[in-house]
Coordinates of C-alpha atoms and ligand atoms in Angstrom, one line a residue:
M338 CA -3.1 21.3 6.6
V339 CA -2.6 19.8 3.3
D340 CA -4.1 21.9 0.8
Q341 CA -6.5 20.0 -1.1
S342 CA -7.5 22.9 -3.4
L343 CA -4.1 22.4 -5.1
F344 CA -5.4 19.3 -6.6
K345 CA -7.3 21.0 -9.3
S346 CA -7.0 18.1 -11.8
V347 CA -9.7 15.7 -12.0
P348 CA -8.9 11.7 -11.8
V349 CA -7.8 10.6 -15.2
K350 CA -10.4 8.5 -16.9
S351 CA -9.1 5.0 -17.9
S352 CA -9.9 5.9 -21.5
E353 CA -7.4 8.7 -21.1
I354 CA -4.6 6.9 -19.6
T355 CA -1.3 8.0 -21.2
P356 CA 2.3 8.5 -19.9
Q357 CA 1.7 12.2 -20.2
H358 CA -1.3 12.2 -17.8
L359 CA 0.6 10.3 -15.2
F360 CA 3.7 12.6 -15.5
R361 CA 1.3 15.6 -15.0
S362 CA -0.3 14.2 -12.2
R363 CA 2.9 13.4 -10.6
R364 CA 4.0 17.0 -11.1
Q365 CA 0.7 18.1 -9.5
F366 CA 1.2 15.8 -6.5
L367 CA 4.7 17.2 -6.0
K368 CA 3.7 20.7 -6.3
S369 CA 0.9 20.2 -3.7
M370 CA 3.4 19.3 -1.3
G371 CA 5.7 22.1 -2.3
V372 CA 8.6 19.9 -3.2
L373 CA 8.7 20.4 -7.0
G374 CA 11.8 22.2 -8.0
A375 CA 13.7 20.5 -5.3
G376 CA 16.1 18.7 -7.7
A377 CA 17.8 16.6 -5.0
F378 CA 14.4 15.0 -4.1
L379 CA 13.3 14.2 -7.5
A380 CA 16.8 12.9 -8.7
A381 CA 16.5 10.4 -5.6
C382 CA 13.7 8.6 -7.2
S383 CA 14.7 4.8 -7.7
P384 CA 14.7 4.2 -11.4
K385 CA 14.7 0.3 -11.1
I386 CA 11.4 -0.1 -9.0
G387 CA 7.9 0.3 -10.3
S388 CA 7.3 2.5 -13.6
Q389 CA 9.9 3.7 -15.9
A390 CA 8.0 7.1 -15.8
T391 CA 9.7 7.8 -12.3
S392 CA 13.1 7.6 -13.6
S393 CA 12.3 9.8 -16.5
V394 CA 11.3 12.7 -14.1
A395 CA 14.7 13.0 -13.0
S396 CA 14.9 16.8 -13.3
K397 CA 12.2 19.6 -13.4
E398 CA 13.6 20.2 -16.6
T399 CA 12.2 17.2 -18.1
P400 CA 10.1 17.8 -21.2
M401 CA 6.4 17.1 -21.2
V402 CA 6.8 14.6 -24.0
E403 CA 7.8 11.3 -22.7
P404 CA 10.1 8.6 -24.4
E405 CA 8.2 6.2 -26.2
S406 CA 9.3 3.3 -24.0
T407 CA 7.3 4.9 -20.9
M408 CA 3.7 3.3 -20.6
A409 CA 1.2 3.3 -17.9
T410 CA 1.8 -0.2 -17.1
D411 CA 3.5 -2.3 -14.5
E412 CA 7.0 -3.9 -15.4
L413 CA 5.4 -7.0 -16.8
G414 CA 3.6 -4.9 -19.3
D415 CA 0.3 -5.1 -17.8
P416 CA -2.1 -1.8 -18.0
V417 CA -2.8 0.1 -14.6
N418 CA -6.5 -0.4 -13.6
S419 CA -8.7 2.7 -13.9
Y420 CA -9.0 5.2 -11.3
H421 CA -12.6 4.3 -11.1
E422 CA -12.0 0.6 -10.7
I423 CA -9.3 1.2 -7.9
T424 CA -11.5 3.4 -6.1
N425 CA -14.9 1.5 -6.3
Y426 CA -13.9 -2.0 -5.2
N427 CA -12.1 -1.7 -2.0
N428 CA -11.8 -4.0 1.1
Y429 CA -12.0 -1.8 4.1
Y430 CA -14.0 -3.6 6.8
E431 CA -13.9 -0.4 9.1
F432 CA -16.6 1.1 6.6
S433 CA -18.2 -2.0 5.1
T434 CA -17.6 -5.7 4.2
D435 CA -19.3 -4.9 0.8
K436 CA -16.5 -4.0 -1.6
R437 CA -18.9 -1.7 -3.8
E438 CA -20.1 0.2 -0.7
V439 CA -16.9 1.2 0.8
A440 CA -16.4 4.5 -1.5
V441 CA -19.6 6.0 -0.6
L442 CA -19.3 5.3 3.3
A443 CA -16.0 6.6 3.4
K444 CA -16.4 9.7 1.4
D445 CA -16.6 12.1 4.2
F446 CA -13.7 10.4 6.4
K447 CA -11.6 13.1 8.0
S448 CA -8.0 12.4 7.6
S449 CA -6.6 15.8 8.5
P450 CA -4.9 16.5 10.7
W451 CA -3.2 13.1 10.9
E452 CA -0.1 12.0 12.9
V453 CA 1.9 8.7 12.6
E454 CA 3.7 7.8 15.8
V455 CA 6.7 5.7 15.3
F456 CA 8.1 4.3 18.5
G457 CA 9.2 1.1 20.4
L458 CA 12.5 -0.3 20.0
V459 CA 14.2 2.8 18.4
N460 CA 16.8 5.4 19.4
K461 CA 14.5 8.3 18.4
P462 CA 11.0 8.0 18.7
Q463 CA 9.2 10.3 16.6
T464 CA 5.6 11.5 15.7
F465 CA 5.3 12.6 12.1
G466 CA 2.5 14.8 10.9
L467 CA 1.3 13.9 7.4
E468 CA 2.8 17.1 6.1
D469 CA 6.3 15.6 7.6
L470 CA 5.6 12.4 5.7
L471 CA 4.9 14.3 2.3
K472 CA 7.8 16.9 2.6
K473 CA 10.6 15.2 4.4
F474 CA 10.5 12.2 2.3
T475 CA 10.8 11.7 -1.4
Q476 CA 7.4 10.6 -3.0
E477 CA 8.2 8.1 -5.6
E478 CA 5.6 6.7 -8.0
R479 CA 5.3 2.7 -7.9
I480 CA 3.1 0.9 -10.1
Y481 CA 2.4 -2.4 -8.2
R482 CA 0.3 -5.3 -8.6
L483 CA -2.3 -5.9 -5.5
R484 CA -3.5 -9.3 -5.3
C485 CA -6.1 -9.8 -2.7
V486 CA -6.3 -13.2 -0.8
E487 CA -9.6 -13.5 -2.2
A488 CA -8.0 -14.2 -5.6
W489 CA -8.8 -10.9 -7.4
S490 CA -6.1 -8.3 -8.4
M491 CA -5.4 -5.0 -9.8
V492 CA -2.5 -2.8 -11.0
I493 CA -2.1 0.5 -8.9
P494 CA -0.1 3.5 -9.6
W495 CA 0.8 4.4 -5.9
M496 CA 2.7 7.4 -4.7
G497 CA 4.6 7.0 -1.5
L498 CA 7.6 7.0 0.6
S499 CA 10.0 4.1 1.2
L500 CA 9.3 2.5 4.8
A501 CA 13.1 2.0 5.1
K502 CA 13.8 5.6 4.9
L503 CA 11.1 6.5 7.7
L504 CA 12.6 3.7 10.0
G505 CA 15.9 5.1 9.3
E506 CA 14.9 8.5 11.0
V507 CA 13.8 6.8 14.2
E508 CA 16.9 4.5 14.2
P509 CA 15.9 1.0 15.0
L510 CA 17.7 -0.9 17.8
S511 CA 19.4 -4.2 17.0
S512 CA 16.9 -6.0 19.1
A513 CA 13.8 -4.8 16.9
R514 CA 13.0 -7.8 14.8
Y515 CA 9.4 -7.0 13.8
V516 CA 7.3 -4.1 12.8
R517 CA 3.7 -3.5 14.0
F518 CA 1.2 -1.3 12.4
E519 CA -2.2 -0.1 13.8
T520 CA -5.0 1.5 11.9
I521 CA -6.9 4.5 13.6
M522 CA -9.6 3.6 16.1
D523 CA -12.5 6.0 15.3
P524 CA -15.9 4.3 15.6
E525 CA -17.6 7.6 15.3
Q526 CA -16.4 7.9 11.5
M527 CA -15.9 4.1 11.0
P528 CA -19.3 2.4 11.1
G529 CA -17.8 -1.1 11.0
Q530 CA -15.8 -0.5 14.1
K531 CA -18.9 -0.5 16.0
Q532 CA -19.4 -4.3 15.3
G533 CA -18.1 -6.2 18.0
F534 CA -17.0 -9.2 16.0
Y535 CA -13.8 -7.8 14.8
P536 CA -10.8 -7.3 17.1
W537 CA -10.3 -3.6 16.3
P538 CA -8.3 -1.7 15.6
Y539 CA -7.0 -3.3 12.4
Q540 CA -3.4 -4.5 13.2
E541 CA -0.5 -5.7 10.8
G542 CA 3.1 -6.7 11.1
L543 CA 6.2 -7.4 9.0
T544 CA 9.5 -8.7 9.8
I545 CA 12.2 -6.0 10.1
E546 CA 13.8 -7.4 6.9
E547 CA 10.3 -7.1 5.0
A548 CA 9.8 -3.5 6.5
M549 CA 13.2 -2.6 5.3
H550 CA 12.8 -4.0 1.8
E551 CA 12.8 -1.4 -1.0
L552 CA 9.7 -2.6 -2.5
T553 CA 7.8 -1.9 0.8
I554 CA 6.3 1.8 0.9
L555 CA 3.9 4.0 2.8
A556 CA 1.7 5.0 0.2
T557 CA 0.3 8.5 0.4
G558 CA -1.7 8.8 -2.8
L559 CA -2.5 7.0 -6.1
Y560 CA -2.9 8.3 -9.8
G561 CA -1.0 11.4 -8.7
E562 CA -3.8 12.4 -6.2
L563 CA -3.6 12.3 -2.5
M564 CA -4.9 9.0 -1.2
P565 CA -8.6 8.6 -1.5
P566 CA -10.5 7.5 1.8
Q567 CA -11.6 4.2 0.6
N568 CA -8.0 3.3 -0.3
G569 CA -6.5 4.1 3.2
A570 CA -6.2 8.0 3.6
P571 CA -3.9 9.6 4.4
V572 CA -1.1 6.9 4.6
R573 CA -1.2 3.1 4.4
L574 CA 1.3 0.3 3.9
V575 CA 1.8 -1.3 0.4
V576 CA 3.7 -4.7 0.5
P577 CA 3.2 -5.8 -3.2
W578 CA 4.4 -9.4 -2.7
K579 CA 2.0 -10.4 -0.1
Y580 CA -1.8 -10.8 -0.1
G581 CA -3.7 -7.3 0.3
F582 CA -4.7 -7.6 3.7
K583 CA -1.1 -7.1 4.8
S584 CA -1.2 -3.5 3.3
I585 CA -2.9 -1.8 6.4
K586 CA -4.9 1.5 5.7
S587 CA -5.1 4.6 7.7
I588 CA -2.1 3.9 9.8
V589 CA -1.6 5.9 13.3
K590 CA 0.9 3.6 14.9
I591 CA 4.3 2.1 13.8
E592 CA 6.0 0.0 16.5
L593 CA 9.2 -1.8 16.4
V594 CA 9.0 -4.8 18.6
D595 CA 11.0 -8.1 19.3
Y596 CA 8.2 -10.4 19.0
Q597 CA 5.9 -11.4 16.1
P598 CA 3.0 -9.2 16.5
D599 CA -0.8 -10.3 16.4
T600 CA -2.4 -9.5 13.0
M601 CA -6.3 -8.9 12.8
W602 CA -6.7 -11.8 10.2
S603 CA -4.5 -14.4 12.0
T604 CA -6.4 -13.4 15.3
I605 CA -9.6 -14.1 13.5
A606 CA -8.6 -17.3 11.5
P607 CA -5.3 -18.5 12.0
N608 CA -5.5 -21.4 9.8
E609 CA -6.6 -19.5 6.9
Y610 CA -4.4 -16.2 7.4
G611 CA -1.1 -16.6 8.4
F612 CA 1.5 -13.9 9.5
Y613 CA 3.7 -14.1 6.4
A614 CA 0.8 -14.2 3.8
N615 CA 3.2 -14.3 0.7
V616 CA 1.3 -14.6 -2.3
N617 CA 2.0 -18.2 -3.2
P618 CA -0.1 -20.0 -6.1
A619 CA 1.1 -23.4 -4.7
V620 CA -0.3 -22.8 -1.0
D621 CA -4.1 -22.8 -1.3
H622 CA -6.5 -21.1 1.0
P623 CA -8.4 -23.8 3.1
R624 CA -11.5 -22.8 1.3
W625 CA -10.4 -22.1 -2.2
S626 CA -7.4 -22.5 -4.7
Q627 CA -4.7 -19.6 -4.9
A628 CA -3.5 -20.8 -8.3
S629 CA -5.0 -18.3 -10.4
E630 CA -6.9 -14.8 -10.1
R631 CA -9.3 -12.6 -11.8
R632 CA -7.5 -9.4 -12.7
I633 CA -10.4 -6.7 -12.4
G634 CA -11.6 -5.4 -15.7
E635 CA -10.4 -8.5 -17.5
A636 CA -12.4 -11.6 -18.6
G637 CA -11.2 -14.9 -17.7
R638 CA -8.6 -15.7 -15.0
R639 CA -4.9 -15.4 -15.1
K640 CA -2.3 -17.5 -13.3
T641 CA -1.0 -16.3 -9.9
L642 CA 2.7 -15.6 -9.7
L643 CA 4.8 -16.6 -6.9
F644 CA 5.4 -13.6 -4.6
N645 CA 2.9 -11.9 -7.0
G646 CA 5.7 -11.6 -9.6
Y647 CA 8.3 -10.1 -7.3
A648 CA 10.3 -13.3 -6.5
E649 CA 13.4 -11.9 -7.8
E650 CA 13.3 -9.1 -5.3
V651 CA 12.1 -10.9 -2.5
A652 CA 12.5 -14.9 -2.5
H653 CA 15.9 -14.6 -0.6
L654 CA 14.0 -13.2 2.4
Y655 CA 12.5 -16.7 2.6
N656 CA 15.3 -19.0 2.0
D657 CA 15.4 -20.4 5.5
I658 CA 11.6 -21.3 5.9
D659 CA 9.2 -23.7 4.4
L660 CA 6.5 -21.5 2.5
R661 CA 3.9 -24.0 3.5
D662 CA 4.3 -24.0 7.3
F663 CA 4.9 -20.2 7.3
Y664 CA 1.9 -19.2 5.1
Ligands
MTE2059 N1 -7.4 -1.0 8.1 C1 -7.8 -1.9 7.1 N2 -6.6 -2.2 6.2 C2 -7.0 -3.0 5.0 C3 -8.2 -3.6 4.9 C4 -9.1 -3.4 6.0 O1 -10.1 -3.9 5.9 N3 -8.9 -2.6 7.1 N4 -8.4 -4.5 4.0 C5 -7.2 -5.2 3.4 C6 -7.3 -6.0 2.1 S1 -8.1 -7.3 2.3 C7 -6.8 -5.5 0.9 S2 -7.2 -6.6 -0.4 C8 -6.4 -4.2 0.6 C9 -7.3 -3.4 -0.5 O2 -7.0 -2.3 -0.7 P1 -7.5 -1.3 -1.7 O3 -9.0 -1.1 -1.5 O4 -6.8 0.0 -1.8 O5 -7.4 -1.9 -3.1 O6 -6.6 -3.3 1.8 C10 -6.2 -4.1 2.9 N5 -6.1 -3.2 4.2
MO2060 MO1 -7.8 -8.6 0.4

């Protein structure tokens, strides 16, 4: 059991966001998993990716006062969205198609105990309990932009583990070319799954190169708290350079396969939602432009960035394909 009572701190209000708050909440997060004080874990945090706060938490001796340069922003300097915004405007069709209703409907979702089966074209198939995911793997803070295909976006301070490290544990075979993800099927808890129109369970997929990329994480929390139900408790994918629908929630299966897997959205509307789904301002959705977006909490619109602003890190993955054909 993950001891929820260890999370005594209340979510940080947007008016109170400071580096110290994020830092404290991160300490709280690690403490709850019993890994605080394990210097080796903390030192393994990647300093380059996401928040600079991560690198400053290199040891348990780090003072509570943060250097001037550490801000609760993404690497482009944009502030993180408030906890309230991130947890009250959600796409999670298993609960509702109304973004403002998901939080209420998902409130009592029981996500413990939880297991994730990692199998398929691997040497060592394994089933990981949530506790294993939290304790065996470094939980890093990653402040990422999330760009929904519907043309709104947020900046979210995730906590999570590297998907590459998890896959390393099961030892993919060289024949594994894609990774397939599946959300839990639980119509008793998820009213949306009683609606026949959608081909449940929600499924997603990545190429093996995308899955192994250092930006790709399995997120286990946000704002230093375990993942709220509406954001995909207890563990969901986050692939920040792709449209939000690729970041599948409440994962129970991760399968290594040698074929391009079906995804829920490409099954429903293949001409609108492709397998790649890279954020691309030059490739419009058939029914609307993708050139700009509405950042939640901001007036007006901002320009959408190629690969959601992560081109330097990921563009090389797509050197050999035409992004118009492979949308
Ligand atoms: N299982 C599942 N995962 C899902 C969805 C969903 O409906 N079901 N919606 C996706 C979409 S469209 C987006 S934009 C993001 C939203 O994540 P958030 O609610 O944490 O912001 O989750 C994605 N993951
Ligand atoms: Mo989305």
